[in-house]
Structure formats: structure tokens, C-alpha cells
């Protein structure tokens, strides 16, 4: 599943979209004290108030928002699992009986509650439906409608949302013309910030892949391993943050702990070139030990050989054939994604501009020096230039 496929699915979740049909929605309320089902409710989505439909659509779209390997993870199901969730979800996908679908989703909620203590009351929302994807780019001159040129994809989406208590407020009563102390005990379901969830099945090359599931987490680079393994019965995936850490450890193993900013910038530029060269491919570009050797050599790091890089892969990853996603191992190239934190200030800089930042020794003190093309203005004052 690539980012274009995820983006296409996310765009379907809006009201009155002719390529999206939502059949049923099931909401399950979990009490934090008992971690038990307090209440559940299933309705045809079309019978839900339009204002609520808009809130749900926003929740589904938010759940599917984020970068792959950061907040969204395409996972394989475990081969051997007792009472596998894969079977439960597939049965829920193909059944035409809303009550059977409801019972299967409630069974899945039971799996979520095993050995789990929720910190807040939680609402688990399931929706089942179908969306259409065009088989090819639509011609403006074609008389055929988009629906005649589409693949139909049935799906189940799950969103896990915590609740919060409403704040105490002072309100004014227009009728009685008096100020009143307003206490509302009903909790608010935080649909705008889902904790986690999933979209089943995954999609690859316009085909539904029932052997994979798209897991979504609300906190970037922190997937819930227990939910993935015990609830979804899926295999955990390496996050982009973990892959970047692997890459950094490999570079340190080969080049040492200290590098100047020019060398680091050259490493990032070489990897960015790999990303740009593979931009048109279906699969994201990866780096094996041979690619890393080439990148480091081109960046001016000395004494780098294929044997040393291969040995570093074996030491750090315990797998000489491991391939890292190129997009995972560097910060976002064109945005100020690098943070240089000191006691005095935090400096943000993009990888392509890192070469203009240097650490220097001035009068026995370590200093950060930034090369600039224009005068620096602070609070309306132009800084004078000192000659060192």
C-alpha cells in the first residue's frame, strides 16, 4: 500500500460522495473503571443525524491521516494465531447480515478488553461500507460515468476514541436573565483525535489484500504493540524512527561519532537523490548495504568498503540483507525538520541547508555559526556585523 492509495481512500470520506457507500455504524462505550462494555448501538449510517455524520466523517479522515511507517502501518497477519482476527474481519466483510457483522465486531471488542485497563472512558466505533476507485484516468470526453469504470472495495474501519469531561462554565440564561453555574456530566467523545484504529483490508495495485491490514496510531512512531499482536493478530512493523536510528548507528559504526555538518548534509543529499530517482515507482526506494556504501563514499567518508558496511549491517541489524526505506532514514528534506537544541536557543534548519551551520571554537568556547546571505533582524533591530 502506498501513500497515493491511502490518500485516495481518505478522500472518499465526505458526505454525499457518489463513490462511497457506508452501510452500518456500531458504537461501543467502554467504562474505564471496569473495562467492560457499558452500552453499544448499531444503526444504518443513513439514519444517523447529518450533524453526527459529519463528525464521524471527520473522525475517519483523521484516522487515515499521516505518513506510512510513522502513523500508518501496513501489517501482515500472523500465520499461526488462535481465533485469528483475520477470519473474524473477513467474515464481517463478506456477510450481508448487519446483525452477524455486529456480533463479530463485538467479539473483536472483547479481544480488545482482555488484560487492558483504559485510563479514560473509551468509545470504539466500527463502520462498514464500500468505496469505488476508477480503473483508469477518466477522459473528459468520455460519456461513461465514473461508476462504470471503477473497482468496488468493501471495507471495515475501526476508530478508538477516548473521552473527556466537559469543563464547568458560567452561563447566561436569556429567558430568566440571570447568570447560572452550568454543570454537564455527559463526557465528550474526542472524535477529532482518534487514539488508534484500523482499515481492513489493505489495498495494493487497486486490489483488496485480505492478508494485510492498515493499522493507524494517533501518536507518530508509537504503535501499540499489544493491540497489533494480541487484538489484530498481526506482525509488528519497524517504524520510520527506528529505521533512522538503525541508519545512524551504522554510520557511527563506519565513520565514528563525530561528523561535520557538510558531510552530514552530503549524506542527506545523496539519499534524497535516491528518493527522487524512485519517485515514479510503485514501491518506495530502499537502501541495502551496497547502497549505503555508495552513499557514504560519495559523501566523502573515508575507508568505507562493502565488507565494512556489510559487517555493520550484521552488527546493528543482525541481517546483512536488510533494506531500509530511504524516506525513513533522513528528515524531511525541504522543510526545517532538523532541530539543533542548546541551552540558549533551538535552531530549526532543513537538511539541504545544514551545510551553512557549523560548530566552531571561539576564544575557547564552542559556538554555533550560521552563514547567512542577508542582515539578521531581531525585534526590528538589524544586527551589527562583528569581525572575528
GROMACS .gro file of N, CA, C and O in nm, residues 75-78 86 200-202 208-213:
model
   56
   75UNK      N    1   0.028  -0.397   0.777
   75UNK     CA    2   0.077  -0.513   0.852
   75UNK      C    3   0.027  -0.644   0.791
   75UNK      O    4  -0.086  -0.651   0.740
   76UNK      N    5   0.112  -0.745   0.800
   76UNK     CA    6   0.071  -0.881   0.764
   76UNK      C    7   0.008  -0.948   0.886
   76UNK      O    8   0.050  -0.925   1.000
   77UNK      N    9  -0.091  -1.033   0.862
   77UNK     CA   10  -0.147  -1.111   0.971
   77UNK      C   11  -0.053  -1.225   1.008
   77UNK      O   12   0.021  -1.278   0.923
   78UNK      N   13  -0.052  -1.261   1.134
   78UNK     CA   14   0.029  -1.373   1.180
   78UNK      C   15  -0.022  -1.502   1.115
   78UNK      O   16  -0.142  -1.521   1.097
   86UNK      N   17  -0.810  -1.211   1.160
   86UNK     CA   18  -0.823  -1.211   1.014
   86UNK      C   19  -0.950  -1.281   0.970
   86UNK      O   20  -1.023  -1.230   0.883
  200UNK      N   21  -0.955  -0.225   0.708
  200UNK     CA   22  -0.938  -0.361   0.653
  200UNK      C   23  -1.032  -0.378   0.534
  200UNK      O   24  -1.148  -0.337   0.540
  201UNK      N   25  -0.984  -0.441   0.427
  201UNK     CA   26  -0.847  -0.490   0.403
  201UNK      C   27  -0.760  -0.382   0.342
  201UNK      O   28  -0.808  -0.277   0.299
  202UNK      N   29  -0.630  -0.410   0.339
  202UNK     CA   30  -0.536  -0.321   0.272
  202UNK      C   31  -0.560  -0.327   0.121
  202UNK      O   32  -0.633  -0.413   0.072
  208UNK      N   33  -0.797  -0.546  -0.334
  208UNK     CA   34  -0.805  -0.564  -0.189
  208UNK      C   35  -0.716  -0.681  -0.149
  208UNK      O   36  -0.720  -0.787  -0.211
  209UNK      N   37  -0.638  -0.661  -0.044
  209UNK     CA   38  -0.547  -0.764   0.007
  209UNK      C   39  -0.595  -0.806   0.144
  209UNK      O   40  -0.564  -0.741   0.244
  210UNK      N   41  -0.672  -0.916   0.150
  210UNK     CA   42  -0.731  -0.960   0.277
  210UNK      C   43  -0.628  -1.019   0.372
  210UNK      O   44  -0.660  -1.049   0.487
  211UNK      N   45  -0.505  -1.036   0.326
  211UNK     CA   46  -0.399  -1.088   0.413
  211UNK      C   47  -0.323  -0.976   0.484
  211UNK      O   48  -0.230  -1.003   0.560
  212UNK      N   49  -0.361  -0.852   0.459
  212UNK     CA   50  -0.296  -0.737   0.522
  212UNK      C   51  -0.400  -0.640   0.576
  212UNK      O   52  -0.513  -0.635   0.528
  213UNK      N   53  -0.357  -0.560   0.673
  213UNK     CA   54  -0.445  -0.463   0.736
  213UNK      C   55  -0.368  -0.334   0.755
  213UNK      O   56  -0.246  -0.336   0.778
   0.00000   0.00000   0.00000
